[in-house]
Short mmCIF file of C-alpha atoms in Angstrom, two decimals:
data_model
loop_
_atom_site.label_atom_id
_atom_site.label_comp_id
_atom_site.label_asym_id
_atom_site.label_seq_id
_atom_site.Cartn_x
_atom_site.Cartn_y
_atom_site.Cartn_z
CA UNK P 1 -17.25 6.40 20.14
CA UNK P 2 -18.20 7.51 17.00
CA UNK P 3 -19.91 10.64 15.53
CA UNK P 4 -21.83 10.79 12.02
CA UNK P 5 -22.18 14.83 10.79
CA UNK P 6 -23.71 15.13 7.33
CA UNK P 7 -22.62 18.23 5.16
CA UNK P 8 -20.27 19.40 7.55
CA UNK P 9 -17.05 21.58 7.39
CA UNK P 10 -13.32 21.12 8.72
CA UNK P 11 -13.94 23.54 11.98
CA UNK P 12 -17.02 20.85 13.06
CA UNK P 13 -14.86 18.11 12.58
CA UNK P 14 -12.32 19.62 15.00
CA UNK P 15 -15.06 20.40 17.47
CA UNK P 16 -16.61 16.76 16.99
CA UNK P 17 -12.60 15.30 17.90
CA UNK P 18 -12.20 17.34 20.66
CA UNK P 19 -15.56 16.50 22.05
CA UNK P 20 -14.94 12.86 21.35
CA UNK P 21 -11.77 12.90 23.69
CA UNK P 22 -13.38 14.61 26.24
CA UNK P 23 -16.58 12.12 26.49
CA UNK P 24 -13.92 9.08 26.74
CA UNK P 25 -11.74 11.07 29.46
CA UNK P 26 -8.68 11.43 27.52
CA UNK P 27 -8.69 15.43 26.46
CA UNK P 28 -4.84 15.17 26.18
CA UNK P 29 -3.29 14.82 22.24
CA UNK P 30 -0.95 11.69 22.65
CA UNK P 31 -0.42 11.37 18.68
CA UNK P 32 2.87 11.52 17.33
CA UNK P 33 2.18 12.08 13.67
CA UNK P 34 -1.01 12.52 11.19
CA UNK P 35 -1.70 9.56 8.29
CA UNK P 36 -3.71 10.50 5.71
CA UNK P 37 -4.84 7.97 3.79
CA UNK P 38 -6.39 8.56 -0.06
CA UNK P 39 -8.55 5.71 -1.48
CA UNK P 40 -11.81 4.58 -2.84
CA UNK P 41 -14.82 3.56 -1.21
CA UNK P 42 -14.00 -0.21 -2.30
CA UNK P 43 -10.49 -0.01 -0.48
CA UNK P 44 -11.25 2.11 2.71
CA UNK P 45 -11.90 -0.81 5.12
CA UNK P 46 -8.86 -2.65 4.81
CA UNK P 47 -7.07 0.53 4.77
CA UNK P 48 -8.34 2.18 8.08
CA UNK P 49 -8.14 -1.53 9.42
CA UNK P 50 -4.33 -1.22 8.86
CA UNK P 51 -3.98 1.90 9.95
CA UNK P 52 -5.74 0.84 12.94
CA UNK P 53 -3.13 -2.11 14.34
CA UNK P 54 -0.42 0.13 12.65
CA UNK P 55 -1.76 2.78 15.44
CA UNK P 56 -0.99 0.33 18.74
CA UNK P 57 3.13 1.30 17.67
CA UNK P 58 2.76 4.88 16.23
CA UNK P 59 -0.40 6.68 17.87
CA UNK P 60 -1.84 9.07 15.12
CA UNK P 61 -4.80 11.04 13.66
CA UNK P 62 -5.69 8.82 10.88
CA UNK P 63 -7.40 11.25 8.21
CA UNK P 64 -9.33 9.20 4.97
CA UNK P 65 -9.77 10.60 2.16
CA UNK P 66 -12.46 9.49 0.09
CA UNK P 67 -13.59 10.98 -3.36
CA UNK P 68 -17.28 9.99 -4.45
CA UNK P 69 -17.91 9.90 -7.66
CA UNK P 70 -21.03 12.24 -8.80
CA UNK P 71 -23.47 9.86 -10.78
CA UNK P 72 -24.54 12.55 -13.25
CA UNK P 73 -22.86 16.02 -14.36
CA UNK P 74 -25.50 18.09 -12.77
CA UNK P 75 -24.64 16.10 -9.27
CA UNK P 76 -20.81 17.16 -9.46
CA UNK P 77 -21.68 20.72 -10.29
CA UNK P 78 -24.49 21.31 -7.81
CA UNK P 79 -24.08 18.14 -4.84
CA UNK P 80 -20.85 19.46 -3.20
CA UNK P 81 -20.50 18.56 0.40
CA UNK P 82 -18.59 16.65 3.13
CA UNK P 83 -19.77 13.97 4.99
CA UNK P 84 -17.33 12.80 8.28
CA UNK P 85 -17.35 10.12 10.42
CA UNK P 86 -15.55 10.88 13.26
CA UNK P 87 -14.07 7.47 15.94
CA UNK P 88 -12.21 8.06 19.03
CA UNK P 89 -11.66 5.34 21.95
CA UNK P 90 -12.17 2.01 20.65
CA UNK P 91 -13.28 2.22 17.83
CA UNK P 92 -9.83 4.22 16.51
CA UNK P 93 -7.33 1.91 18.22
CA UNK P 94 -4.56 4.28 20.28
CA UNK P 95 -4.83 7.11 18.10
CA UNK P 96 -8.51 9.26 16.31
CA UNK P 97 -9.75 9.00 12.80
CA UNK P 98 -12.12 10.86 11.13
CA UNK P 99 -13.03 9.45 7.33
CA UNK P 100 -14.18 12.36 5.17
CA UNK P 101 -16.03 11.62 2.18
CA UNK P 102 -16.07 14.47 -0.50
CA UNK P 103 -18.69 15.13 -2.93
CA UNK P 104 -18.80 17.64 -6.11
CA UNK P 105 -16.78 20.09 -6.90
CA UNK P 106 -15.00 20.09 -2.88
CA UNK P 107 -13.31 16.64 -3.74
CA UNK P 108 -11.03 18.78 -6.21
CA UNK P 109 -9.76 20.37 -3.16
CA UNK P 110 -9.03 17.68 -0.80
CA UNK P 111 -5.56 19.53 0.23
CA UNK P 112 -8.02 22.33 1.68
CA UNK P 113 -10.36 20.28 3.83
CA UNK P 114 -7.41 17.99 5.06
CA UNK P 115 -5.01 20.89 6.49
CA UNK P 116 -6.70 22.45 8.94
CA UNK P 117 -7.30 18.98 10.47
CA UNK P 118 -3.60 18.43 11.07
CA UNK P 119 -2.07 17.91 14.13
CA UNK P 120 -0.14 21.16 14.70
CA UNK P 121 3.93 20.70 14.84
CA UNK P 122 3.54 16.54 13.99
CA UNK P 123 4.89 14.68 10.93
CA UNK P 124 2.69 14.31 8.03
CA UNK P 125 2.76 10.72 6.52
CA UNK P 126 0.30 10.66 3.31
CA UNK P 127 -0.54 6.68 1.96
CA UNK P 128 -2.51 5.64 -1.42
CA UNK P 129 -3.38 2.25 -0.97
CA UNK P 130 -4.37 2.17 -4.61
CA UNK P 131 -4.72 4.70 -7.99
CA UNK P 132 -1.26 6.72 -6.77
CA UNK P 133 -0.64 9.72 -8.55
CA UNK P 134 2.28 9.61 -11.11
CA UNK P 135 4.13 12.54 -9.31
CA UNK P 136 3.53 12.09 -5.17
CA UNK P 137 5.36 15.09 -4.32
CA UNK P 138 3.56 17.65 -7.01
CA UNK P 139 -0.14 16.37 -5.30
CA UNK P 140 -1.79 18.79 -3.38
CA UNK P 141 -2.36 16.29 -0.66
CA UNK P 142 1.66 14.90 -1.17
CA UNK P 143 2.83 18.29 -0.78
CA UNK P 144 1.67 18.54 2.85
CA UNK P 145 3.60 15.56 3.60
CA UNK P 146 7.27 14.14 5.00
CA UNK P 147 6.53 10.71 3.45
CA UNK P 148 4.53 9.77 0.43
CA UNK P 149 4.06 6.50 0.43
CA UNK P 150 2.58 4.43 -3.06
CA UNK P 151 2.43 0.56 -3.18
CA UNK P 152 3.50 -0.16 -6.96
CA UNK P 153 1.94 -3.36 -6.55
CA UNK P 154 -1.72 -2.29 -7.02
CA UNK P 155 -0.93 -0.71 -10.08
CA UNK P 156 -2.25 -2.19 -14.05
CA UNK P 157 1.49 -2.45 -15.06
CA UNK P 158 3.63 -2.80 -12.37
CA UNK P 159 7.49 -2.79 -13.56
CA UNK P 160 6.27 0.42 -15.89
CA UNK P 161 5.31 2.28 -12.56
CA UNK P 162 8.55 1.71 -11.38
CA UNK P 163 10.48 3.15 -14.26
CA UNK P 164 8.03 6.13 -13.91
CA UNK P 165 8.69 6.41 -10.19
CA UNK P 166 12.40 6.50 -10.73
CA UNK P 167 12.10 9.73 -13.16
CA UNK P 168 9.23 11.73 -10.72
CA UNK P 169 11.12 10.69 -7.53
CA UNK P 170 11.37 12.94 -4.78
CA UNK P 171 13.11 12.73 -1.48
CA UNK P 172 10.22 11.16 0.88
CA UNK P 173 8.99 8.99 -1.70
CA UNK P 174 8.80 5.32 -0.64
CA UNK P 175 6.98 2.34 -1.93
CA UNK P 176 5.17 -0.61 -0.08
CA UNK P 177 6.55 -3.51 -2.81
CA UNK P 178 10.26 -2.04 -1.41
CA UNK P 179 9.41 -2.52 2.32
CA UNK P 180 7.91 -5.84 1.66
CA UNK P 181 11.81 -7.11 0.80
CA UNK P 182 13.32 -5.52 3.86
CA UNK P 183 14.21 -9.02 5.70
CA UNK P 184 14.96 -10.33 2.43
CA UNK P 185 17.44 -7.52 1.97
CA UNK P 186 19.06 -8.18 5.28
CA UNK P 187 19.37 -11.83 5.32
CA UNK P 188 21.25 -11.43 2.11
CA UNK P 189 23.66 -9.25 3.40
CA UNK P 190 24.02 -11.37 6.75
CA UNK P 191 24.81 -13.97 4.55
CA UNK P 192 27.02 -12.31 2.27
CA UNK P 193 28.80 -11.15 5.88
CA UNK P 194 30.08 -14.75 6.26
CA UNK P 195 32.10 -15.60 3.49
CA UNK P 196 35.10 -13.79 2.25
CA UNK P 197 34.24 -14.17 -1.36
CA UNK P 198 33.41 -12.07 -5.00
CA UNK P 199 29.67 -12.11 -6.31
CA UNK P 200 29.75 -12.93 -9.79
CA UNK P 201 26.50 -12.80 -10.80
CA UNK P 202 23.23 -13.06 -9.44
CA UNK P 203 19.71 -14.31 -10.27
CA UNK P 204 16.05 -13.10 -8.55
CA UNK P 205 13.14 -15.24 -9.04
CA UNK P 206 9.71 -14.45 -8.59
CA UNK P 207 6.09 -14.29 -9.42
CA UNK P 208 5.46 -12.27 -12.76
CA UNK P 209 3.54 -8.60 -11.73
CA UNK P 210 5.17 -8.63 -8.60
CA UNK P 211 7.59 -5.68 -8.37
CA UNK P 212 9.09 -6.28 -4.97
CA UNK P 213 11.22 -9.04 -7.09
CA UNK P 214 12.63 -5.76 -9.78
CA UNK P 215 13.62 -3.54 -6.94
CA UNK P 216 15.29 -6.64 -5.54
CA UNK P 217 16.94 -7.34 -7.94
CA UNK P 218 18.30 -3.56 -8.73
CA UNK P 219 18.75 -3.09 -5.22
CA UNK P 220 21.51 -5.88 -5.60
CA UNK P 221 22.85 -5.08 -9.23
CA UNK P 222 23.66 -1.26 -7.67
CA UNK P 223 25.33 -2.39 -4.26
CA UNK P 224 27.30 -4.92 -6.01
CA UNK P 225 27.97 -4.03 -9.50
CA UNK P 226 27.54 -7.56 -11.56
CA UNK P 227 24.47 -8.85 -13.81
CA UNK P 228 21.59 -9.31 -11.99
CA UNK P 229 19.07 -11.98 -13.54
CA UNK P 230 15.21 -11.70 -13.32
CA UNK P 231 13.59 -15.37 -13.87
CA UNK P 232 9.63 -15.65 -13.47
CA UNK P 233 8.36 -18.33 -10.60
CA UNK P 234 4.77 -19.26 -10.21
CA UNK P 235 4.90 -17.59 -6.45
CA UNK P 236 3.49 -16.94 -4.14
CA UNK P 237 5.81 -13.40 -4.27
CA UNK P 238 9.53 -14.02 -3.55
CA UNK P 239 10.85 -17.20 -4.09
CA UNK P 240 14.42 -17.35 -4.53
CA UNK P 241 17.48 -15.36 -4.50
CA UNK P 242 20.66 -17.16 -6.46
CA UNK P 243 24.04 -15.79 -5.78
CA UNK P 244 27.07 -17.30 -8.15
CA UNK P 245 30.19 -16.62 -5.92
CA UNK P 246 34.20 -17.43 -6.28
CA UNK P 247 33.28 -19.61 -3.17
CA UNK P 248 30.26 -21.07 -4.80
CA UNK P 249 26.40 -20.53 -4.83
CA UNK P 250 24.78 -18.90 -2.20
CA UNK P 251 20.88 -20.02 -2.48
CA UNK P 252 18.19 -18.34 -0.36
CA UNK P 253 15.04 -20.20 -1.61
CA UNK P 254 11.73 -19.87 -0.38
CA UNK P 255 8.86 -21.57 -1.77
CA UNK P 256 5.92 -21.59 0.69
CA UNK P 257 5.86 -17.30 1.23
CA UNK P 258 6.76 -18.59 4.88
CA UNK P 259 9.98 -20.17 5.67
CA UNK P 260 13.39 -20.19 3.48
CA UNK P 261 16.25 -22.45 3.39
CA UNK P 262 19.43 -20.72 3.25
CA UNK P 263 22.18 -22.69 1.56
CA UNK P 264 26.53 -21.58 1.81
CA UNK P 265 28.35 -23.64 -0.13
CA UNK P 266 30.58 -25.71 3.06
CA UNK P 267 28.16 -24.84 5.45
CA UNK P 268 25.06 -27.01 6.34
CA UNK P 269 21.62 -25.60 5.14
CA UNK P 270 19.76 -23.57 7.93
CA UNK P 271 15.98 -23.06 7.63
CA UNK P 272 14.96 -19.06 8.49
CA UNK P 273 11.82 -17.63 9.11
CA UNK P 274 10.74 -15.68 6.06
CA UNK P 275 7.18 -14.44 6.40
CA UNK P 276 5.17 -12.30 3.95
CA UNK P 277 3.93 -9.70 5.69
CA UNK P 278 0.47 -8.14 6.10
CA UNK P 279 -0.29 -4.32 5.60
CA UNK P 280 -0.61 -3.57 9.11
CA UNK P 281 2.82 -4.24 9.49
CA UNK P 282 4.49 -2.81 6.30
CA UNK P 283 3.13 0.36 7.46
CA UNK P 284 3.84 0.28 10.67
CA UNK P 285 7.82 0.13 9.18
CA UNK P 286 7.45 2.82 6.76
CA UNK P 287 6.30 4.93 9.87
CA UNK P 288 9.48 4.24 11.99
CA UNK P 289 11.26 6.38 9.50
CA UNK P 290 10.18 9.29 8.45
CA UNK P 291 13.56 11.04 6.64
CA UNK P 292 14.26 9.74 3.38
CA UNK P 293 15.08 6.36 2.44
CA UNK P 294 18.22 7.03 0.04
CA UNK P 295 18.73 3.21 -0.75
CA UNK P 296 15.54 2.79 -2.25
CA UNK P 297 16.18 6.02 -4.17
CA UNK P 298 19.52 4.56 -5.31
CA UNK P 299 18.01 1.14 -6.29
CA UNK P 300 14.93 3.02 -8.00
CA UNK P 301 17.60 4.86 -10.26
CA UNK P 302 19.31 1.70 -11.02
CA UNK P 303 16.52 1.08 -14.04
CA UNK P 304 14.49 -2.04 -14.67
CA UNK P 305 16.01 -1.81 -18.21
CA UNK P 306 19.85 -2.67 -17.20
CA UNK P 307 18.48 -5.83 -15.31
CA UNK P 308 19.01 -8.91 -17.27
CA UNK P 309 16.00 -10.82 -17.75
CA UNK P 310 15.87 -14.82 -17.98
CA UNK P 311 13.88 -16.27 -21.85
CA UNK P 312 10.63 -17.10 -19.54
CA UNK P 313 10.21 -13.91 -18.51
CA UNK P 314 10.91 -11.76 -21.67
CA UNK P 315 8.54 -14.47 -23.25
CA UNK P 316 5.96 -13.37 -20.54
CA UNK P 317 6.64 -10.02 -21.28
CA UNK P 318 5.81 -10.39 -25.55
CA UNK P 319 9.25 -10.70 -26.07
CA UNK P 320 11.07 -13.26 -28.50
CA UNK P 321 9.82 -16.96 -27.58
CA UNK P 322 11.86 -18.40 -24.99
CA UNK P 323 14.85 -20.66 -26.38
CA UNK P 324 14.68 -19.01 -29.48
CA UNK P 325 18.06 -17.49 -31.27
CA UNK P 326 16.74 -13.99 -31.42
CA UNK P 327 16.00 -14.51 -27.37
CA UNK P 328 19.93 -15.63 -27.05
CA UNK P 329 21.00 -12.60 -29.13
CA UNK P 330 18.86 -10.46 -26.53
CA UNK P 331 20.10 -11.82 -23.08
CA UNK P 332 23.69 -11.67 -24.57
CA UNK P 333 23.23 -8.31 -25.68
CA UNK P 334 21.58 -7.12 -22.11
CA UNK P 335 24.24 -8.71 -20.36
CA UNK P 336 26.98 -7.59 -21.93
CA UNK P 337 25.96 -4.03 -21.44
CA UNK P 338 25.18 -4.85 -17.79
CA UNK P 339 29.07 -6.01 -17.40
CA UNK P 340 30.73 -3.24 -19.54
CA UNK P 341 28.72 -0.64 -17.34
CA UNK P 342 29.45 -2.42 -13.74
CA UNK P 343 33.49 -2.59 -14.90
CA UNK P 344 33.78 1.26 -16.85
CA UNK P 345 35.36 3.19 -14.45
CA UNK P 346 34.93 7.47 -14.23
CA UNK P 347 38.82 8.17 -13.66
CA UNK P 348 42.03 6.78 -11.73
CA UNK P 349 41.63 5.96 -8.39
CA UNK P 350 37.95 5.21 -8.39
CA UNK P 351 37.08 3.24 -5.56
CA UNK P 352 36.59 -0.70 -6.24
CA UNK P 353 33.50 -2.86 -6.37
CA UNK P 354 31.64 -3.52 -3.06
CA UNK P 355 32.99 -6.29 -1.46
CA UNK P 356 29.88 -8.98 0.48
CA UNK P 357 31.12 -7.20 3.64
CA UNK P 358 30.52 -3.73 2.29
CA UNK P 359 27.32 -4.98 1.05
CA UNK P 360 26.23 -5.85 4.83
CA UNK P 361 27.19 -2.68 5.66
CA UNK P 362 25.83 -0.71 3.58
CA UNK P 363 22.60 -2.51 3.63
CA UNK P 364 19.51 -0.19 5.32
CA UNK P 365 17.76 -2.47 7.40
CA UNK P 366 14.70 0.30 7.44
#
């Protein structure tokens, strides 16, 4: 069912959800939390559309927020209004969404039209599918929320967003290009769970503006305190994780973005299903857990600058040509600082480095 109202307010779209769950029979609120998402006009259909099969797990009110852009000034001074489309039944999967489009000067104060429309003593999840503030938490529409979540990979300049998230972070925050390396996360540490052996150093390769393969690699440079390598790969996402161990390498490759070979030095390779994942389904994991996500806050503060990073992709980056002396000098330099920080210890006693067992303990499978 759905219901068009033209220059409405926040009270009439209450009264036009409560109507719709009457006219389907279902007058009862099943949700278990409210998502609001905050996009453009050019992103709202594969966002509700995610939202949607994300509902089937977590029924919710699905609020989106869209800003129009005025075409002249004397539009966004005088055409302020709010426009709602209201779905229930079918055509909202499990849960109700109602997409509010602001015009004028109202779109300035989204936070005001979106709270009275919450569900009353529910979780508050808010998602920007693209154009994420710098500062989640300080947004109007952030500050109603539990969990903020951002997808770095969207943005112009991907491994600078990072670095900005890690200085604005605030408990709640999470990121879409860190759930997208969840199974990669735990079949590392599975792995890591079956030898007895010390992690030397380590090297991540992936596709160039993908940031999934920086948090990665800083995710595994903080749990296990030795030079962590950043290479470039031509894709898709993902493709390789390189582990130099007192045991030998440890190789998770995966070329296709579907299955991975997983290679233990005196063990026989095993292939492992290693999917990239769609939307629907990141989301649907960021909405299992709604406290915050510590590791990623951990592996955020690590900083992109103490990763190493190979001569193709500081070449990428404008750096010194690749192969050149000046490139040698740099590596050296990066990874000597990486070592001297993973071995200086604060004081007597301090406990050791993480052992691969501690690793697989440690790891949060989200």
């Amino acid at each position: 069912m759905k219901i068009d109202l033209t220059d409405t307010t926040a009270g009439e779209i209450n009264k036009a959800l409560i109507e719709g769950r009457r006219a389907i029979g279902t007058p009862a609120v099943g949700m278990v939390l409210t998502l609001v998402i905050v996009t453009d006009e050019e992103n709202a259909y594969d966002s509700l559309r995610a939202a949607s099969d994300a509902s089937r797990e977590h029924p919710s009110r699905t609020l989106v927020v869209i800003r129009r852009v005025s075409r002249s000034p004397r539009d966004r001074n005088s055409a302020s209004r709010l426009d709602a489309e209201v779905r229930v039944g079918a055509e909202a999967g499990t849960g109700e969404t109602a997409v509010l489009r602001l015009y004028g000067e109202v779109s300035d104060h989204a936070d005001s039209v979106v709270l009275p429309l919450l569900l009353p003593d529910a979780p508050v999840v808010v998602w920007w599918p693209v154009n994420s503030p710098a500062a989640p938490a300080e947004d109007p529409l952030g500050a109603l929320a539990q969990r903020r979540v951002t997808d770095t990979y969207a943005a112009e300049q991907p491994v600078r967003e990072l670095a900005a998230r890690a200085q604005t972070y605030t408990p709640g925050d999470t990121d879409l290009a860190w759930t997208r390396i969840t199974p990669w996360r735990s079949m590392l540490a599975a792995a890591l769970d079956q030898v007895d052996c010390e992690v030397r150093s380590v090297e991540v390769e992936g596709e160039e503006f993908n940031p999934s393969c920086e948090l990665l690699a800083m995710w595994l440079a903080d749990r296990l305190g030795v030079p962590v390598q950043r290479s470039l790969s031509s894709g898709p996402g993902l493709t390789a994780v390189r582990m130099e161990t007192t045991c030998g390498p440890v190789v998770l490759d995966r070329a296709d973005g579907s299955l991975a070979n997983l290679s233990i030095k005196g063990q026989p390779s095993r292939a492992v299903a290693l999917q990239r994942r769609d939307t629907a389904e990141l989301i649907a994991e960021e909405l299992r857990r709604l406290d915050p996500d510590d590791t990623y806050a951990e592996a955020l503060r690590y900083g992109v600058e103490r990763l190493s990073m190979g001569a193709d992709a500081v070449a990428a980056l404008g750096g010194a040509p690749a192969g050149s002396a000046e490139q040698s000098a740099q590596d050296e330099v990066v990874t000597e600082v990486a070592v001297a920080e993973s071995e200086a210890g604060t004081e007597e006693g301090e406990a050791e480095r993480p052992t691969p067992n501690s690793l697989a303990r440690k790891a949060a499978s989200k």
